[in-house]
């Protein structure tokens, strides 16, 4: 990266997988970045340790019950400790030059919107926020003149591939998908999947929720919705292609039939580095791509019968209104219940589908409508899970 100015950085979800990868990159380039705010949900110890290591100005813990612990851990430092969802928003309003939105789930929506309102650069990993409130977030970003940089490896690949042209020249976007750990499993075998098997992704090392989403392929469904908001070329022009090696992270086909793609080892630090240094490039210690060693790249169409989450997400966009928010909320609750052993693997998508079919709220017009739909969908999903508990 060029330039001598230090960029101020805030990381929401600093203790998670994406947050840690971001901090790894900052460790490699300490002269270019200074940390404004770091946040976590309940892991006060890890948060305090990171805040001290990076000399953050503010450390925010979302879970109020962990405030005393955080405060005690930071007692001998100049770092301010804060707690609760409102403190997350206040931290976002500090307006860092560059904010990483890496909270998992819709809990990241308000701080991400606040960061966008500041008109600076927001690197977006928190796809659930965009799924639930995509139109609102895109409007907010545009109104504030904020720069939204996609961090999800597929969307980052599309963003990079768009450097060779512009969105008006795009004919088709291909979102690649690894297919997850159960790509070749029969439906009967998938019925027996345990949480341990579901979180063990063959290519990527990620947090538990997104790993389960990858296993059901709901992750690709959420990414389809994400792509629909970030790259508005019409849903019918965005296709999903299973590519088990996760080397080609996505592709953009232009009107002249040239296709540009971004390739790299399956390491989230690569797309994060591209967003962190953007519009420059930074050095990383990530594994170089060794195509001779990989030998073969494979591709296949997704099996939407074994992985119905993709069609659910596509229908959710087509139906519009509050349906994507319902899909996301029901999925968050169903995945959490799967991880605690309360529902079986194949029930995750079934539950999401049944909640969408049973709940038809009025078209949301503002953020409070979205939150009401999210709250109601969560309550209905929890009630349904009580009924189907194994
Ligand atoms: P993790 O579960 O590893 O980390 C989540 C982070 O968010 C942690 O810092 C956690 O704090 C915090 N958090 C959790 N719940 C809340 C809450 N209610 N309020 C405030 N903070 C909260 O997730 P990942 O890093 O895997 O994923 C983060 C986001 O990035 C997700 O939206 C995911 O879909 C997306 N993403 C992730 C990728 C990956 O490789 N991991 C790839 C592409 C996208 P604590 O540690 O205290 O629980």
GROMACS .gro file of N, CA and C in nm, residues 88-146:
model
  177
   88UNK      N    1  -2.275   0.002   2.047
   88UNK     CA    2  -2.222  -0.043   1.917
   88UNK      C    3  -2.247   0.065   1.812
   89UNK      N    4  -2.369   0.121   1.814
   89UNK     CA    5  -2.403   0.226   1.718
   89UNK      C    6  -2.318   0.350   1.742
   90UNK      N    7  -2.301   0.387   1.870
   90UNK     CA    8  -2.216   0.503   1.901
   90UNK      C    9  -2.074   0.482   1.847
   91UNK      N   10  -2.025   0.360   1.861
   91UNK     CA   11  -1.889   0.331   1.812
   91UNK      C   12  -1.883   0.346   1.660
   92UNK      N   13  -1.991   0.304   1.593
   92UNK     CA   14  -1.994   0.317   1.446
   92UNK      C   15  -1.998   0.464   1.406
   93UNK      N   16  -2.062   0.546   1.488
   93UNK     CA   17  -2.073   0.690   1.456
   93UNK      C   18  -1.941   0.765   1.480
   94UNK      N   19  -1.842   0.698   1.540
   94UNK     CA   20  -1.711   0.762   1.555
   94UNK      C   21  -1.647   0.785   1.419
   95UNK      N   22  -1.706   0.717   1.318
   95UNK     CA   23  -1.668   0.742   1.178
   95UNK      C   24  -1.522   0.715   1.148
   96UNK      N   25  -1.484   0.591   1.166
   96UNK     CA   26  -1.349   0.550   1.124
   96UNK      C   27  -1.339   0.566   0.972
   97UNK      N   28  -1.217   0.583   0.922
   97UNK     CA   29  -1.199   0.592   0.777
   97UNK      C   30  -1.249   0.463   0.711
   98UNK      N   31  -1.225   0.351   0.781
   98UNK     CA   32  -1.256   0.219   0.724
   98UNK      C   33  -1.316   0.134   0.835
   99UNK      N   34  -1.437   0.081   0.810
   99UNK     CA   35  -1.505  -0.002   0.910
   99UNK      C   36  -1.526  -0.141   0.855
  100UNK      N   37  -1.492  -0.241   0.932
  100UNK     CA   38  -1.523  -0.379   0.896
  100UNK      C   39  -1.652  -0.419   0.966
  101UNK      N   40  -1.756  -0.451   0.888
  101UNK     CA   41  -1.883  -0.498   0.944
  101UNK      C   42  -1.881  -0.650   0.944
  102UNK      N   43  -1.839  -0.709   1.056
  102UNK     CA   44  -1.823  -0.856   1.061
  102UNK      C   45  -1.892  -0.917   1.182
  103UNK      N   46  -2.001  -0.850   1.227
  103UNK     CA   47  -2.087  -0.914   1.327
  103UNK      C   48  -2.166  -1.019   1.252
  104UNK      N   49  -2.194  -1.133   1.316
  104UNK     CA   50  -2.273  -1.235   1.249
  104UNK      C   51  -2.422  -1.208   1.277
  105UNK      N   52  -2.503  -1.218   1.172
  105UNK     CA   53  -2.648  -1.207   1.188
  105UNK      C   54  -2.700  -1.065   1.179
  106UNK      N   55  -2.833  -1.055   1.190
  106UNK     CA   56  -2.901  -0.926   1.176
  106UNK      C   57  -2.863  -0.829   1.288
  107UNK      N   58  -2.799  -0.881   1.395
  107UNK     CA   59  -2.752  -0.795   1.504
  107UNK      C   60  -2.654  -0.691   1.451
  108UNK      N   61  -2.597  -0.715   1.333
  108UNK     CA   62  -2.501  -0.620   1.277
  108UNK      C   63  -2.566  -0.507   1.198
  109UNK      N   64  -2.697  -0.514   1.182
  109UNK     CA   65  -2.762  -0.417   1.092
  109UNK      C   66  -2.748  -0.271   1.139
  110UNK      N   67  -2.784  -0.245   1.267
  110UNK     CA   68  -2.782  -0.104   1.313
  110UNK      C   69  -2.641  -0.043   1.311
  111UNK      N   70  -2.540  -0.112   1.368
  111UNK     CA   71  -2.406  -0.052   1.357
  111UNK      C   72  -2.359  -0.034   1.213
  112UNK      N   73  -2.396  -0.127   1.124
  112UNK     CA   74  -2.352  -0.113   0.984
  112UNK      C   75  -2.419   0.008   0.921
  113UNK      N   76  -2.548   0.025   0.948
  113UNK     CA   77  -2.618   0.143   0.893
  113UNK      C   78  -2.556   0.272   0.948
  114UNK      N   79  -2.521   0.270   1.077
  114UNK     CA   80  -2.460   0.389   1.137
  114UNK      C   81  -2.326   0.419   1.071
  115UNK      N   82  -2.248   0.314   1.045
  115UNK     CA   83  -2.118   0.335   0.980
  115UNK      C   84  -2.138   0.390   0.839
  116UNK      N   85  -2.239   0.341   0.770
  116UNK     CA   86  -2.266   0.392   0.634
  116UNK      C   87  -2.307   0.539   0.639
  117UNK      N   88  -2.385   0.574   0.743
  117UNK     CA   89  -2.433   0.712   0.756
  117UNK      C   90  -2.316   0.810   0.767
  118UNK      N   91  -2.203   0.762   0.818
  118UNK     CA   92  -2.088   0.852   0.834
  118UNK      C   93  -2.022   0.885   0.700
  119UNK      N   94  -2.062   0.812   0.596
  119UNK     CA   95  -2.013   0.847   0.462
  119UNK      C   96  -1.871   0.802   0.433
  120UNK      N   97  -1.816   0.717   0.520
  120UNK     CA   98  -1.678   0.670   0.498
  120UNK      C   99  -1.682   0.534   0.425
  121UNK      N  100  -1.579   0.454   0.444
  121UNK     CA  101  -1.573   0.324   0.375
  121UNK      C  102  -1.614   0.211   0.469
  122UNK      N  103  -1.707   0.130   0.422
  122UNK     CA  104  -1.752   0.015   0.501
  122UNK      C  105  -1.724  -0.113   0.423
  123UNK      N  106  -1.645  -0.201   0.484
  123UNK     CA  107  -1.620  -0.333   0.425
  123UNK      C  108  -1.724  -0.427   0.483
  124UNK      N  109  -1.804  -0.486   0.396
  124UNK     CA  110  -1.920  -0.562   0.444
  124UNK      C  111  -1.898  -0.712   0.435
  125UNK      N  112  -1.891  -0.777   0.555
  125UNK     CA  113  -1.894  -0.924   0.560
  125UNK      C  114  -2.031  -0.970   0.606
  126UNK      N  115  -2.094  -0.887   0.688
  126UNK     CA  116  -2.221  -0.918   0.755
  126UNK      C  117  -2.336  -0.926   0.654
  127UNK      N  118  -2.342  -1.039   0.580
  127UNK     CA  119  -2.440  -1.052   0.472
  127UNK      C  120  -2.583  -1.051   0.521
  128UNK      N  121  -2.607  -1.099   0.646
  128UNK     CA  122  -2.745  -1.107   0.695
  128UNK      C  123  -2.810  -0.969   0.700
  129UNK      N  124  -2.731  -0.865   0.731
  129UNK     CA  125  -2.786  -0.729   0.735
  129UNK      C  126  -2.835  -0.688   0.597
  130UNK      N  127  -2.756  -0.721   0.495
  130UNK     CA  128  -2.793  -0.683   0.359
  130UNK      C  129  -2.913  -0.764   0.310
  131UNK      N  130  -2.921  -0.890   0.353
  131UNK     CA  131  -3.034  -0.975   0.313
  131UNK      C  132  -3.164  -0.918   0.372
  132UNK      N  133  -3.160  -0.879   0.499
  132UNK     CA  134  -3.283  -0.834   0.566
  132UNK      C  135  -3.324  -0.694   0.523
  133UNK      N  136  -3.227  -0.608   0.500
  133UNK     CA  137  -3.261  -0.467   0.477
  133UNK      C  138  -3.180  -0.412   0.360
  134UNK      N  139  -3.170  -0.490   0.253
  134UNK     CA  140  -3.082  -0.454   0.142
  134UNK      C  141  -3.114  -0.319   0.079
  135UNK      N  142  -3.243  -0.297   0.047
  135UNK     CA  143  -3.279  -0.174  -0.023
  135UNK      C  144  -3.245  -0.053   0.063
  136UNK      N  145  -3.279  -0.066   0.191
  136UNK     CA  146  -3.253   0.042   0.286
  136UNK      C  147  -3.103   0.071   0.300
  137UNK      N  148  -3.025  -0.035   0.309
  137UNK     CA  149  -2.881  -0.017   0.325
  137UNK      C  150  -2.818   0.047   0.202
  138UNK      N  151  -2.862   0.003   0.084
  138UNK     CA  152  -2.804   0.058  -0.039
  138UNK      C  153  -2.842   0.207  -0.052
  139UNK      N  154  -2.967   0.240  -0.014
  139UNK     CA  155  -3.009   0.381  -0.019
  139UNK      C  156  -2.927   0.464   0.079
  140UNK      N  157  -2.910   0.409   0.200
  140UNK     CA  158  -2.832   0.480   0.303
  140UNK      C  159  -2.690   0.508   0.254
  141UNK      N  160  -2.628   0.406   0.194
  141UNK     CA  161  -2.491   0.420   0.146
  141UNK      C  162  -2.483   0.529   0.039
  142UNK      N  163  -2.582   0.525  -0.051
  142UNK     CA  164  -2.581   0.622  -0.161
  142UNK      C  165  -2.604   0.764  -0.110
  143UNK      N  166  -2.702   0.778  -0.019
  143UNK     CA  167  -2.734   0.910   0.034
  143UNK      C  168  -2.615   0.973   0.105
  144UNK      N  169  -2.543   0.889   0.181
  144UNK     CA  170  -2.431   0.941   0.261
  144UNK      C  171  -2.303   0.951   0.179
  145UNK      N  172  -2.305   0.897   0.059
  145UNK     CA  173  -2.182   0.897  -0.022
  145UNK      C  174  -2.079   0.800   0.034
  146UNK      N  175  -2.126   0.696   0.104
  146UNK     CA  176  -2.034   0.599   0.163
  146UNK      C  177  -1.986   0.502   0.055
   0.00000   0.00000   0.00000
